[in-house]
PDB file of C-alpha atoms in Angstrom:
ATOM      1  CA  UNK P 958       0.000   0.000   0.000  1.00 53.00           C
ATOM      2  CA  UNK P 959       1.306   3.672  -1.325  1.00 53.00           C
ATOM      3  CA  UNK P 960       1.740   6.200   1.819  1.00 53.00           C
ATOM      4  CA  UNK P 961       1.405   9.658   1.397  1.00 51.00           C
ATOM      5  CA  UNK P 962       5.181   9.809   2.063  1.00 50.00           C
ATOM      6  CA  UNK P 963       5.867   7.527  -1.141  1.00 50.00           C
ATOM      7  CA  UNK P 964       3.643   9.233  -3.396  1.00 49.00           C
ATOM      8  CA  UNK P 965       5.485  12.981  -2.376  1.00 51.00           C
ATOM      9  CA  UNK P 966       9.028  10.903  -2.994  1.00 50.00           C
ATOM     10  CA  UNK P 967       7.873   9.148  -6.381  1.00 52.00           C
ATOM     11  CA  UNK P 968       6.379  12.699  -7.438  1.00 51.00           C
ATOM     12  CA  UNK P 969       9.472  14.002  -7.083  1.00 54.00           C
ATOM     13  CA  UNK P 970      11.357  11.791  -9.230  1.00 60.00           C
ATOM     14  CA  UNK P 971       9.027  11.661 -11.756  1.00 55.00           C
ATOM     15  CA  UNK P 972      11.193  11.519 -14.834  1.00 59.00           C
ATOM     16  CA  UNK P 973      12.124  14.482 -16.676  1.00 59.00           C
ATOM     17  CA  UNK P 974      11.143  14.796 -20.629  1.00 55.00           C
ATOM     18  CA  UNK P 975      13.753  14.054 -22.884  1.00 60.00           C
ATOM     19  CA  UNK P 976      16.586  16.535 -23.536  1.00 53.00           C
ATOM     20  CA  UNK P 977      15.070  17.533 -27.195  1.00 61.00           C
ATOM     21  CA  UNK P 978      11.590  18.541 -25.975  1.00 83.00           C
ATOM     22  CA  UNK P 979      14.010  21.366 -23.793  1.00 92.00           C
ATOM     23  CA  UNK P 980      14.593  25.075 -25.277  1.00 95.00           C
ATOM     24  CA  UNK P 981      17.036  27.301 -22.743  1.00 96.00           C
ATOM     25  CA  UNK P 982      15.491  30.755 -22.433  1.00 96.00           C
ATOM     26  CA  UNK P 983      17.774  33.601 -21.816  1.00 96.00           C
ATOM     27  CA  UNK P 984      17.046  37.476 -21.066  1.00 97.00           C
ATOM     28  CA  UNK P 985      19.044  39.674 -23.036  1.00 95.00           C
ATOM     29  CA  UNK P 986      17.643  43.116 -22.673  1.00 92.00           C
ATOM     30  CA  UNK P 987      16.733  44.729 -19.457  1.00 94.00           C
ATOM     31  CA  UNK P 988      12.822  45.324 -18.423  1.00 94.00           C
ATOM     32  CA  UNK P 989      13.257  48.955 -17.966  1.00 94.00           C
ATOM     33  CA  UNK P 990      10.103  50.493 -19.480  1.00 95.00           C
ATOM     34  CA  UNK P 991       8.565  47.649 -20.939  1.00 95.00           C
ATOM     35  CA  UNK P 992       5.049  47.379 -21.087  1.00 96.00           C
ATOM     36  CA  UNK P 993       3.076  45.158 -18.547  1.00 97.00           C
ATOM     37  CA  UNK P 994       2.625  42.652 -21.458  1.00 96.00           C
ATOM     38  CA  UNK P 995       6.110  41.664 -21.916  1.00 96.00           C
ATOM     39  CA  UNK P 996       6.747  41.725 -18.110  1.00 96.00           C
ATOM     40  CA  UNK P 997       3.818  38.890 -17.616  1.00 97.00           C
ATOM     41  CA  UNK P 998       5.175  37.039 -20.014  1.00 97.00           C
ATOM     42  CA  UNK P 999       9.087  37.014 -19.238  1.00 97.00           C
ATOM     43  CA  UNK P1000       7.838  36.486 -15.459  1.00 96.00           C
ATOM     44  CA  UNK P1001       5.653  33.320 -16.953  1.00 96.00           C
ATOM     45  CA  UNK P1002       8.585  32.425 -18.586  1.00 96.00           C
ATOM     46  CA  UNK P1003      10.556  32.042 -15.176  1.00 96.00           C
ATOM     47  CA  UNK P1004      13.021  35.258 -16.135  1.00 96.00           C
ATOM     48  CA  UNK P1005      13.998  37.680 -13.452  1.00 95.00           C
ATOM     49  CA  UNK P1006      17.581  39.491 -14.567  1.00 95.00           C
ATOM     50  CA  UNK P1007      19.497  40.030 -17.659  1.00 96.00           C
ATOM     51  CA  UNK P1008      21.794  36.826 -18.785  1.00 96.00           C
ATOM     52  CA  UNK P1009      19.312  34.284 -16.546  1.00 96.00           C
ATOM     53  CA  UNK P1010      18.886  31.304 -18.073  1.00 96.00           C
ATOM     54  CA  UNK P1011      16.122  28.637 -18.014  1.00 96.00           C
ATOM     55  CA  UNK P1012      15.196  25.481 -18.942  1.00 95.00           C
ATOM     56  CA  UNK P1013      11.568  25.094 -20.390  1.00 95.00           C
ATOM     57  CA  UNK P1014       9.664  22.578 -22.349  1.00 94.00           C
ATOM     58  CA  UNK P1015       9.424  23.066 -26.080  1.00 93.00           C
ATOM     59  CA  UNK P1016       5.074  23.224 -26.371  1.00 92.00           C
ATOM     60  CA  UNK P1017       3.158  25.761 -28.025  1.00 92.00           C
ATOM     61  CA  UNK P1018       2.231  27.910 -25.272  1.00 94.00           C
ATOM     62  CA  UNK P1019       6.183  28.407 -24.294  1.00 94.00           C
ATOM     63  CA  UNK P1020       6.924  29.086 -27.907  1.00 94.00           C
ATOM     64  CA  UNK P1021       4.006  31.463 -27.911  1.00 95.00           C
ATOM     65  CA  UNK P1022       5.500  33.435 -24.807  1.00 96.00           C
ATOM     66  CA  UNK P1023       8.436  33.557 -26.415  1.00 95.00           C
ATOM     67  CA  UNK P1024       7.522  34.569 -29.985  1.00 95.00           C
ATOM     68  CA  UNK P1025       5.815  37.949 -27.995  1.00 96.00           C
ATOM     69  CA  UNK P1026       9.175  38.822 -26.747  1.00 95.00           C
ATOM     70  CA  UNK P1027      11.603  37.491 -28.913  1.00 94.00           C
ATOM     71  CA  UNK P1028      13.488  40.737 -29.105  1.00 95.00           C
ATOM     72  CA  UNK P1029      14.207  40.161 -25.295  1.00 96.00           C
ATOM     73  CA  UNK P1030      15.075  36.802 -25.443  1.00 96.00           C
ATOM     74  CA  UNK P1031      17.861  33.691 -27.079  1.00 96.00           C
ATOM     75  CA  UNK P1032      16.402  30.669 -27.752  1.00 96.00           C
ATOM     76  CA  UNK P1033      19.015  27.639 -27.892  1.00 95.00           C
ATOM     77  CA  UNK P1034      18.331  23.775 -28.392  1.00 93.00           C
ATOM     78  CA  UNK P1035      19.991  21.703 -25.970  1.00 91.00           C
ATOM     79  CA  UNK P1036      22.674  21.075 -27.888  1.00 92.00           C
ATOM     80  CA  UNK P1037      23.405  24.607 -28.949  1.00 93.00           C
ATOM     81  CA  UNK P1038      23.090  25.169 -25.493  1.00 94.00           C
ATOM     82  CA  UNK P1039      26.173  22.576 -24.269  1.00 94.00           C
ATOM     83  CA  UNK P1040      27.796  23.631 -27.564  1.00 95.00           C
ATOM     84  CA  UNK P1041      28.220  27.616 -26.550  1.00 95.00           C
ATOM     85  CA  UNK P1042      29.283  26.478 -23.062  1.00 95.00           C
ATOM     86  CA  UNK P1043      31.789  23.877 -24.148  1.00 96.00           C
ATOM     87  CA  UNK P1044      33.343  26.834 -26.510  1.00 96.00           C
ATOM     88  CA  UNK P1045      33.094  29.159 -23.495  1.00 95.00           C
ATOM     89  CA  UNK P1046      34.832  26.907 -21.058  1.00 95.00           C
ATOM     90  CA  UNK P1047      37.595  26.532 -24.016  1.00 94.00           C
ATOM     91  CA  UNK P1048      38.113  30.437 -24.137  1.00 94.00           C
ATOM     92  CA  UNK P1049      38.019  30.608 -20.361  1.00 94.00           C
ATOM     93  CA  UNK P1050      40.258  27.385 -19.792  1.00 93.00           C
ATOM     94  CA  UNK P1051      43.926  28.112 -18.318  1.00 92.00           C
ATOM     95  CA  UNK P1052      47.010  28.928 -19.994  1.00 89.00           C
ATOM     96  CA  UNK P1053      50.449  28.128 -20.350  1.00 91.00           C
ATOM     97  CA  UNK P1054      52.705  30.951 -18.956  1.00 90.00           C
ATOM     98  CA  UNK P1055      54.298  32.754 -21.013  1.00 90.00           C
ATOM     99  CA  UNK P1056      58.122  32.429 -20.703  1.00 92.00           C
ATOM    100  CA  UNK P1057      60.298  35.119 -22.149  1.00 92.00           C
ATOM    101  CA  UNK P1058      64.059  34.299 -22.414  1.00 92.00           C
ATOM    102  CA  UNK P1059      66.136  37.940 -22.891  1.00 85.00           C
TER     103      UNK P1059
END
C-alpha cells in the first residue's frame, strides 16, 4: 500500500522529458520600461535578470511566450546550449605561462 510519504518521494522523481523537448530561455535586454505585457510574459517564462537562463519545455504555449518577446530573449536547443558552453569553457580554460628568455 502507497503512503502519502511515497507518493510525495515518487512525485518528485518523476522523470524528466527528454533533452530535445528542452529550449534554454535567456534574457538579453533589461525590463526597464517595458510594457506590462512583456513583463507577464518574461515572469511566466521564469526570467527575473538580464543573462538568466532557463530550462523550459518546447510546447506551443512556451513558444508562444516567447515569440511575444523574442526581441528580449535567445532561444538555444539543448545542444546549442552545451555547444556555446563547451566553446566558453575553451576560451576561459587556463594557460600556459608565457616564458620570455632575454
Amino acid at each position: 500500500p502507497a503512503t502519502n510519504s511515497t507518493l510525495v518521494f515518487s512525485a518528485l522523481e518523476a522523470p524528466r522529458p527528454p533533452p530535445q523537448y528542452m529550449l534554454f530561455v535567456t534574457l538579453r535586454r533589461g525590463l526597464a520600461g517595458k510594457s506590462k505585457d512583456y513583463l507577464a510574459t518574461i515572469k511566466s517564462l521564469g526570467l527575473r535578470k538580464p543573462r538568466q537562463v532557463v530550462e523550459v519545455k518546447n510546447n506551443a504555449s512556451i513558444r508562444g511566450q516567447i515569440e511575444k518577446v523574442k526581441h528580449l530573449v535567445t532561444v538555444e536547443t539543448d545542444t546549442q546550449y552545451e555547444a556555446r558552453l563547451a566553446l566558453l569553457a575553451l576560451k576561459l580554460a587556463p594557460r600556459e605561462p608565457l616564458v620570455v628568455n632575454h
